[in-house]
Short mmCIF file of C-alpha atoms and ligand atoms in Angstrom, two decimals:
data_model
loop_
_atom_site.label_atom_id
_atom_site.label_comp_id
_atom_site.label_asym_id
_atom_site.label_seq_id
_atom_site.Cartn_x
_atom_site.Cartn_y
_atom_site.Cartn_z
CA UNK A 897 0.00 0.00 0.00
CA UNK A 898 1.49 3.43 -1.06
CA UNK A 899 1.41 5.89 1.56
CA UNK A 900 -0.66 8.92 1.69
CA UNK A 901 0.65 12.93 1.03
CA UNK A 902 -0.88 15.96 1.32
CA UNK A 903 0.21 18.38 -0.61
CA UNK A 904 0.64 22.48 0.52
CA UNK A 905 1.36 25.40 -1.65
CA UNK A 906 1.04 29.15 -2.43
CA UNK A 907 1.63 29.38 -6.18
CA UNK A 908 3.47 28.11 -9.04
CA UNK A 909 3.75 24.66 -7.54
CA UNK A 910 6.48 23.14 -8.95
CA UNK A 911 8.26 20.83 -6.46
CA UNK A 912 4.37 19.88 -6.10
CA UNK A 913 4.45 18.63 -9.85
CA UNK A 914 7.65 16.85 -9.36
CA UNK A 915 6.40 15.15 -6.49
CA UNK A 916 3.21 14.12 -8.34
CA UNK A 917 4.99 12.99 -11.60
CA UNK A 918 7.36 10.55 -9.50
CA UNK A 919 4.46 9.07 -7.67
CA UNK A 920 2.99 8.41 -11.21
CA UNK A 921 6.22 5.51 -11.52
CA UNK A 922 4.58 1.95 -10.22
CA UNK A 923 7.54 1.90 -8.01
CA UNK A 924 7.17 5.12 -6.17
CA UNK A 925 6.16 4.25 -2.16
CA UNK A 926 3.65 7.22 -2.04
CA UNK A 927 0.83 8.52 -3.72
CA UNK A 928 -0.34 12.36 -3.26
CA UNK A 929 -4.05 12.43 -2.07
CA UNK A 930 -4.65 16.57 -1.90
CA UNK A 931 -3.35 19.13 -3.29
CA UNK A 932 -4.30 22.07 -0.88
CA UNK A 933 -3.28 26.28 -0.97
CA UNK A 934 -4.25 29.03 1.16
CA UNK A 935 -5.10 30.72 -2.69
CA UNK A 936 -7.68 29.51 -4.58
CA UNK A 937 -5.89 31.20 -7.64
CA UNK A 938 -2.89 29.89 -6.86
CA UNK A 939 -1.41 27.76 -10.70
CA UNK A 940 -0.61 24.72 -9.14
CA UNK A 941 -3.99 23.89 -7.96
CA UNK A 942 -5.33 23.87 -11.55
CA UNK A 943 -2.29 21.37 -12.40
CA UNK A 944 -3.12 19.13 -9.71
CA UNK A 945 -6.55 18.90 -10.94
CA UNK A 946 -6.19 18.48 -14.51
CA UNK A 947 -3.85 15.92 -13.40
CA UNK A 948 -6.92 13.99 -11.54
CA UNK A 949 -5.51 14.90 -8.13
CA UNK A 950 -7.82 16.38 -5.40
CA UNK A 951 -7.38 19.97 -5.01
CA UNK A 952 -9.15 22.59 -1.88
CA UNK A 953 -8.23 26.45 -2.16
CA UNK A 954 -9.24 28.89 0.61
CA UNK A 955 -7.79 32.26 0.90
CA UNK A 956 -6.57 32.62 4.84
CA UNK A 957 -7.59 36.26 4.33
CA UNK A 958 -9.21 37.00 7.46
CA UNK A 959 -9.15 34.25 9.66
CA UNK A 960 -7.29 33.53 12.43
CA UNK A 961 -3.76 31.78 12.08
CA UNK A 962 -4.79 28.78 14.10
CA UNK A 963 -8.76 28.70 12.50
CA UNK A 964 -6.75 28.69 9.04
CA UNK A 965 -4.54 25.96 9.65
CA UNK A 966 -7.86 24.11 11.31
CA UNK A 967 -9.83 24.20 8.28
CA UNK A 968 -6.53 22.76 6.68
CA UNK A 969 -6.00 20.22 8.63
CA UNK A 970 -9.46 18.89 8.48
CA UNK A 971 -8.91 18.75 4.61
CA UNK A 972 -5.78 16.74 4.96
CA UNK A 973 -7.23 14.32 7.18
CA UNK A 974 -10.61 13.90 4.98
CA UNK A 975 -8.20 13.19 1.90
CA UNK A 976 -7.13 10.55 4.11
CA UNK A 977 -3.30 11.94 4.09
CA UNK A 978 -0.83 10.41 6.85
CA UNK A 979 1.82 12.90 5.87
CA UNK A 980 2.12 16.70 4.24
CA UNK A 981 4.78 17.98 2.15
CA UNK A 982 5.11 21.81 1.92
CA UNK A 983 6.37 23.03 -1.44
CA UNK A 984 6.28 26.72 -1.45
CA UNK A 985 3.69 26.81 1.32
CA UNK A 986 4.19 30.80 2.24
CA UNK A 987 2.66 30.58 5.63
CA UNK A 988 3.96 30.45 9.46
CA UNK A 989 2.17 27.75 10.79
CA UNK A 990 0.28 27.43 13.99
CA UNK A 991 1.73 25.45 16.81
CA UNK A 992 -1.20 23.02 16.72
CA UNK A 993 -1.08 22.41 12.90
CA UNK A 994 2.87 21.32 13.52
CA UNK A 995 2.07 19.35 16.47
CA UNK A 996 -0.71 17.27 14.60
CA UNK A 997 1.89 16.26 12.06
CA UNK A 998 5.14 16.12 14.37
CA UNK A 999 7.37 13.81 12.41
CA UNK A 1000 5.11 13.13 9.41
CA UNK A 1001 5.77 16.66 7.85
CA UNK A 1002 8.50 17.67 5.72
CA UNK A 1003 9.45 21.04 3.68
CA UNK A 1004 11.60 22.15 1.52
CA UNK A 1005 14.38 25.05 1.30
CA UNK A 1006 15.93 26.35 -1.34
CA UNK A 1007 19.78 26.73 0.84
CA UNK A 1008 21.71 24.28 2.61
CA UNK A 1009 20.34 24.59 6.00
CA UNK A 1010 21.29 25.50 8.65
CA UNK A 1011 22.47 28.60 6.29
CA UNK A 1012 20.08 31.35 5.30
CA UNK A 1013 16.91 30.38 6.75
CA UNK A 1014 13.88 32.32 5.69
CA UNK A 1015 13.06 34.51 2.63
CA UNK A 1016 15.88 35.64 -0.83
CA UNK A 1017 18.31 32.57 0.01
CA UNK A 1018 19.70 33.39 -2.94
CA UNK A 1019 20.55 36.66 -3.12
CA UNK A 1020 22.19 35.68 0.49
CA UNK A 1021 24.33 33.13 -0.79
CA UNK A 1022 25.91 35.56 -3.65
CA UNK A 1023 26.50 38.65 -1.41
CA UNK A 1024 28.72 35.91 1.33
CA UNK A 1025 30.40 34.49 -1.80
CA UNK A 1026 30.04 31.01 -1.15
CA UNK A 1027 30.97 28.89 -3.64
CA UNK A 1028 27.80 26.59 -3.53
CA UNK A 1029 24.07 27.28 -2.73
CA UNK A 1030 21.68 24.33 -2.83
CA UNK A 1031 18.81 23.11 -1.23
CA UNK A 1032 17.56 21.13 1.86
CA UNK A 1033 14.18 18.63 2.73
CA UNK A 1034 13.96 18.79 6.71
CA UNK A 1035 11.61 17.77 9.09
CA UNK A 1036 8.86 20.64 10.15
CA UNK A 1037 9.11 21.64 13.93
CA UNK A 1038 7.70 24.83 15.11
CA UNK A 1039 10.52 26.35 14.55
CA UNK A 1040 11.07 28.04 10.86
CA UNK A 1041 13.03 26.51 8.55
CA UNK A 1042 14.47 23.94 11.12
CA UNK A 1043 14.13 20.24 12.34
CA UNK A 1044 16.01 17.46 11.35
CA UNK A 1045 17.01 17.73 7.71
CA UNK A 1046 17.22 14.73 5.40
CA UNK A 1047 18.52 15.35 2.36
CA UNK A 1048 20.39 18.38 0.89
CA UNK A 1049 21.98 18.65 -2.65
CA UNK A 1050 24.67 21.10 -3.68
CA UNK A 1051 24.40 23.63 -6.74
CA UNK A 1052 27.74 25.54 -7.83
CA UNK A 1053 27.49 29.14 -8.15
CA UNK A 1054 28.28 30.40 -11.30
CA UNK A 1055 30.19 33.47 -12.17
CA UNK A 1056 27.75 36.45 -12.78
CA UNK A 1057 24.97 34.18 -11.13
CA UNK A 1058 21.93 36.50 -10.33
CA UNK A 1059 19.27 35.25 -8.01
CA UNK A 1060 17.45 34.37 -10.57
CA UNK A 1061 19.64 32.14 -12.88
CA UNK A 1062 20.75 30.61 -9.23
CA UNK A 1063 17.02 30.33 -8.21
CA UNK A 1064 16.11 28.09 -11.62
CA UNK A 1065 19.30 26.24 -11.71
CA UNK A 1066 18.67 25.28 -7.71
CA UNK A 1067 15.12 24.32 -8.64
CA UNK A 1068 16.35 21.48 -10.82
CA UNK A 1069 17.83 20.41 -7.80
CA UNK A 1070 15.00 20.74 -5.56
CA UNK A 1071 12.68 18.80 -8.14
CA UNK A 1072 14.70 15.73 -8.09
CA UNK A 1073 15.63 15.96 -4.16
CA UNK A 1074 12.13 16.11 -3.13
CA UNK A 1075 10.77 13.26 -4.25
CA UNK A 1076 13.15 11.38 -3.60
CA UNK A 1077 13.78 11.86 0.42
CA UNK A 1078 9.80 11.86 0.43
CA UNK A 1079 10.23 8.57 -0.80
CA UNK A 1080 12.89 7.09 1.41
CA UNK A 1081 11.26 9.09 4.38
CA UNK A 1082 7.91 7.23 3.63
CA UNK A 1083 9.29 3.56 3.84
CA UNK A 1084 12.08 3.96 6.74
CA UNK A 1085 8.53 3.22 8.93
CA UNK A 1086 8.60 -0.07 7.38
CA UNK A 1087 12.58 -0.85 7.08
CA UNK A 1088 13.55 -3.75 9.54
CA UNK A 1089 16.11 -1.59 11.16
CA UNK A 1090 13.93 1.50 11.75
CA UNK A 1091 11.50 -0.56 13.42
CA UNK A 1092 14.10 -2.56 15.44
CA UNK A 1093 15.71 0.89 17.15
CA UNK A 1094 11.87 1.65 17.72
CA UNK A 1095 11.61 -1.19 19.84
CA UNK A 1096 15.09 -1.20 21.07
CA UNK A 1097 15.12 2.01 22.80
CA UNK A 1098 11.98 1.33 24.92
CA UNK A 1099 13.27 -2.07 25.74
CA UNK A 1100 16.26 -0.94 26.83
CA UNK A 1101 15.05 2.01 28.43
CA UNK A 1102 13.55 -0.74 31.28
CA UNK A 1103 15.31 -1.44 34.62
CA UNK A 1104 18.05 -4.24 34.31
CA UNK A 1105 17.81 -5.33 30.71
CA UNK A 1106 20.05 -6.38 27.47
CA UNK A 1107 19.72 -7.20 24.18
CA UNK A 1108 20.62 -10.76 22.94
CA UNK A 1109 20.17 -13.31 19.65
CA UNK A 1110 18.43 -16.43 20.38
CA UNK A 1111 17.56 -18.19 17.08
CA UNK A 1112 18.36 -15.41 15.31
CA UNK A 1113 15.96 -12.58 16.36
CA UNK A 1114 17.17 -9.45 18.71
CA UNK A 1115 15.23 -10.38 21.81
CA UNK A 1116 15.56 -8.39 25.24
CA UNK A 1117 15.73 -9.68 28.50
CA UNK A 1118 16.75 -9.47 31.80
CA UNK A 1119 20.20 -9.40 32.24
CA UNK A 1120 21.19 -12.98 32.88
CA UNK A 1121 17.40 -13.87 33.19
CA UNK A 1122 14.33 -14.34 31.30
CA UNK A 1123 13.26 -12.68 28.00
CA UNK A 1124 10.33 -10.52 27.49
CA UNK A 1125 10.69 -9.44 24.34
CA UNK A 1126 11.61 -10.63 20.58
CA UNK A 1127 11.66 -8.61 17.28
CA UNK A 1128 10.62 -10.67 14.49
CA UNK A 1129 10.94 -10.76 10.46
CA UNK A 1130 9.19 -12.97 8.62
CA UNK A 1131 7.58 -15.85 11.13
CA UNK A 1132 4.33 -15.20 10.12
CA UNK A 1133 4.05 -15.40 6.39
CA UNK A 1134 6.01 -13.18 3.79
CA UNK A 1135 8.16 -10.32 5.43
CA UNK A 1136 5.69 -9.93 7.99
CA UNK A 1137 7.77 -7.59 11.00
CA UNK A 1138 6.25 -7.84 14.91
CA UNK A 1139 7.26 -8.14 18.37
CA UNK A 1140 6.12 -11.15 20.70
CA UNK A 1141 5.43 -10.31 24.16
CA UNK A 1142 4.15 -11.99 27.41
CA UNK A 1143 0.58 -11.44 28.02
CA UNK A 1144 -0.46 -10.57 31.42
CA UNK A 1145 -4.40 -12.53 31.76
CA UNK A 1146 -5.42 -15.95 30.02
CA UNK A 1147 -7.99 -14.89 27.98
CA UNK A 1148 -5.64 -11.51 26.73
CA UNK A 1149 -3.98 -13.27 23.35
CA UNK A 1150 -7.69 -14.45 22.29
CA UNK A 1151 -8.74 -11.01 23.17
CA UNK A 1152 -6.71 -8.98 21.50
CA UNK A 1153 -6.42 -11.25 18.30
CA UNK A 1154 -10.14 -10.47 18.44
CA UNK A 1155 -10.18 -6.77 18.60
CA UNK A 1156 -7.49 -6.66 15.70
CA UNK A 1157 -7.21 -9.83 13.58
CA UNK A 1158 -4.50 -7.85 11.16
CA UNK A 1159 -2.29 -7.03 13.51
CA UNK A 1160 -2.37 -9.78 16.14
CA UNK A 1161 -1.98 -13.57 16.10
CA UNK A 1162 -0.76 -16.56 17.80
CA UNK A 1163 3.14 -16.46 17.92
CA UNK A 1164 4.18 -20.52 16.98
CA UNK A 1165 6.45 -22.52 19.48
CA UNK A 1166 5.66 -19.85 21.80
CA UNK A 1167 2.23 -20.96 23.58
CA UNK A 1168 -0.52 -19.17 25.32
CA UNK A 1169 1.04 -16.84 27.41
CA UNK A 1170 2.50 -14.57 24.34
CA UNK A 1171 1.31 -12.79 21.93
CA UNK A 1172 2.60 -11.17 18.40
CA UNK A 1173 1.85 -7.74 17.60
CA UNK A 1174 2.60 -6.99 14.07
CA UNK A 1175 4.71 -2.91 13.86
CA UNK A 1176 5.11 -2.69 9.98
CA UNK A 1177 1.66 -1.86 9.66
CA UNK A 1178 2.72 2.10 9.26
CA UNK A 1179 0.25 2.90 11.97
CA UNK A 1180 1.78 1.63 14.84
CA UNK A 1181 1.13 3.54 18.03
CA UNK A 1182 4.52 3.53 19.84
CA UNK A 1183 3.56 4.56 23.00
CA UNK A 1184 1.21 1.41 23.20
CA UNK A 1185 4.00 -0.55 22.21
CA UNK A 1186 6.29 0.78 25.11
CA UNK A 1187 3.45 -0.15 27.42
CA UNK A 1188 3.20 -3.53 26.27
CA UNK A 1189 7.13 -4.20 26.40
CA UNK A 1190 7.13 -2.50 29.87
CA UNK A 1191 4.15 -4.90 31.18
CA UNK A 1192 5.75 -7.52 29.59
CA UNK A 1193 9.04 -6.61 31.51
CA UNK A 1194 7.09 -6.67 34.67
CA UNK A 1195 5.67 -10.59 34.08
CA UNK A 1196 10.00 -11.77 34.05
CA UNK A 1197 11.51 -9.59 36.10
CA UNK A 1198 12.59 -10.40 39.48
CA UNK A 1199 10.24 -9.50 42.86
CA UNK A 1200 13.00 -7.02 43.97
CA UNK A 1201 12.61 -4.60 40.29
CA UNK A 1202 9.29 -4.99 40.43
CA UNK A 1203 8.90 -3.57 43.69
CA UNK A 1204 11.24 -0.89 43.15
CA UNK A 1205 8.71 -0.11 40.60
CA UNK A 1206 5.49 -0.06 42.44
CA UNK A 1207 6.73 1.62 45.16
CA UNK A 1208 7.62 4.16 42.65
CA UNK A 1209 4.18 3.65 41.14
CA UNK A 1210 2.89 5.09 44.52
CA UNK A 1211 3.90 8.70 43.57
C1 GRF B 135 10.84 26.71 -3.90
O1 GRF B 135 12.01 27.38 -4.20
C2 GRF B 135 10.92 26.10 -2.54
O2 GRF B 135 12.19 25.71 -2.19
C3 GRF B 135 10.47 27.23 -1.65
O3 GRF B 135 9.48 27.88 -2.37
C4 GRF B 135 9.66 27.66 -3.77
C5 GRF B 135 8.39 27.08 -4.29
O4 GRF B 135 8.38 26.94 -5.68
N1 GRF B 135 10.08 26.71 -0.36
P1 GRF B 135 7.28 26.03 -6.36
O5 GRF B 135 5.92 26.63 -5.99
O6 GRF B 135 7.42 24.65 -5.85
O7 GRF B 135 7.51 26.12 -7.84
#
């Protein structure tokens, strides 16, 4: 299943055509759901549509920052998008827009961050004579023009470069490094080793444990005691990826296969008292996972870390 992208911009659109046209390739991981701009004039919504993509246009003319981004975000979620790309989206964004898509958000800047955040990047990177300008995909966090950045590419500057013949060249750049980071950024939620740090830093973030092989799958335990917890690949038909953990009732593995036949089952060789949860579903809630390795945890370790625990429970 591809993922889903929302798209956001304020005119021309043009990293939001070069996204588009790579999700048209069979093998691209993503597919682009809405096209959305805060101008319903604004060219690349007509694009988008004559390409068969939906499109929404509102003018945030006055509304409120936060009832703008609302309206937005409603949109994106309708369209069924689990991430956004920004491509020439001209607004600030609220702090509650950013923190409904914290890690599932990306944007792109025409400099290598962290250099000249903000607006006329290029006229910035002629007047400090650097030799290269280029441009950056990075994470959105509520800060402007910052968070984690993925992917950059390099452009030479040119002697008698303007901002403009900088600006074009650097947006042959941009097209290509969009869609691809979008791309690898989309499937690292499914890549075996992505998932495995997931699970490894809340396993090891419990009292007294270490990481072993046994049979060939990472598995966590107490140190020099019993195991709680094993990272699987591919037990359970074709390149499925879970976790087994202890259950903590009788009836819980029946349960919870129950409640959610796609993303638990019946671990084999491993009895009643576990259960596999599947975490390459691309909608895995991780704090629910923590919980589950944590009360798994509790069902192996020793009396003495468990009371530690309650008695810290207490406060
Ligand atoms: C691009 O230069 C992008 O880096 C910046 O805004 C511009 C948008 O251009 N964030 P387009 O609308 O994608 O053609």
């Amino acid at each position: 299943m591809k993922a889903k992208v929302g798209v956001l911009i304020s005119g021309r659109g043009s990293n939001m055509a070069a996204l588009l046209y790579a999700a048209r390739h069979p093998s691209c991981p993503y597919e682009i759901v809405l096209v959305a701009a805060n101008d319903p004039e604004a060219p690349g919504l007509a694009l988008a549509a004559a390409e068969g993509v939906a499109t929404f246009g509102q003018s945030h003319k006055g509304m409120k920052r936060a009832a703008f981004d609302a309206v937005i975000d409603a949109e994106l979620r309708r369209a069924g998008a689990e991430y956004v790309a920004l491509a020439g989206y001209m607004r600030l964004l609220s702090p509650e827009f950013v923190a409904g898509w914290e890690g599932r958000m990306l944007n792109i800047h025409p400099s290598l961050l962290p250099k000249y955040k903000g607006l006329d990047t290029h006229q910035k990177a002629l007047d400090a004579g650097d030799s290269h300008a280029g441009c950056s995909v990075h994470i959105v966090t509520a800060e402007l023009d910052d968070g984690p950045v993925l992917g950059q590419t390099e452009v030479a500057i040119l002697p008698g470069d303007t901002a403009d013949s900088l600006a074009a060249r650097i947006l042959i750049a941009e097209h290509q490094l969009y869609s691809r980071t979008l791309a690898d950024f989309v499937t690292r939620e499914r890549q075996p080793e992505w998932l495995l740090n997931k699970v490894r830093e809340r396993a090891l973030a419990l009292p007294q444990v270490d990481e072993v092989t046994s049979h060939g799958m990472p598995c966590f335990g107490i140190e020099k005691g019993k195991k709680f917890a094993y990272f699987t690949q591919d037990r359970h038909g074709g390149g499925v990826i879970a976790i087994l953990v202890k259950t903590t009732a009788p009836e819980e593995q029946a349960m919870l296969i129950e409640s959610d036949p796609a993303r638990y089952y019946r671990p084999a060789y491993f009895g009643d008292g576990w259960v596999g949860i599947r975490i390459d579903l691309g909608d895995t809630d991780w704090d629910q996972i923590g919980e589950r390795l944590h009360r798994s945890w509790r069902e192996v370790a020793p009396r003495k870390l468990t009371a530690l625990l309650n008695a810290a429970d207490e406060f």
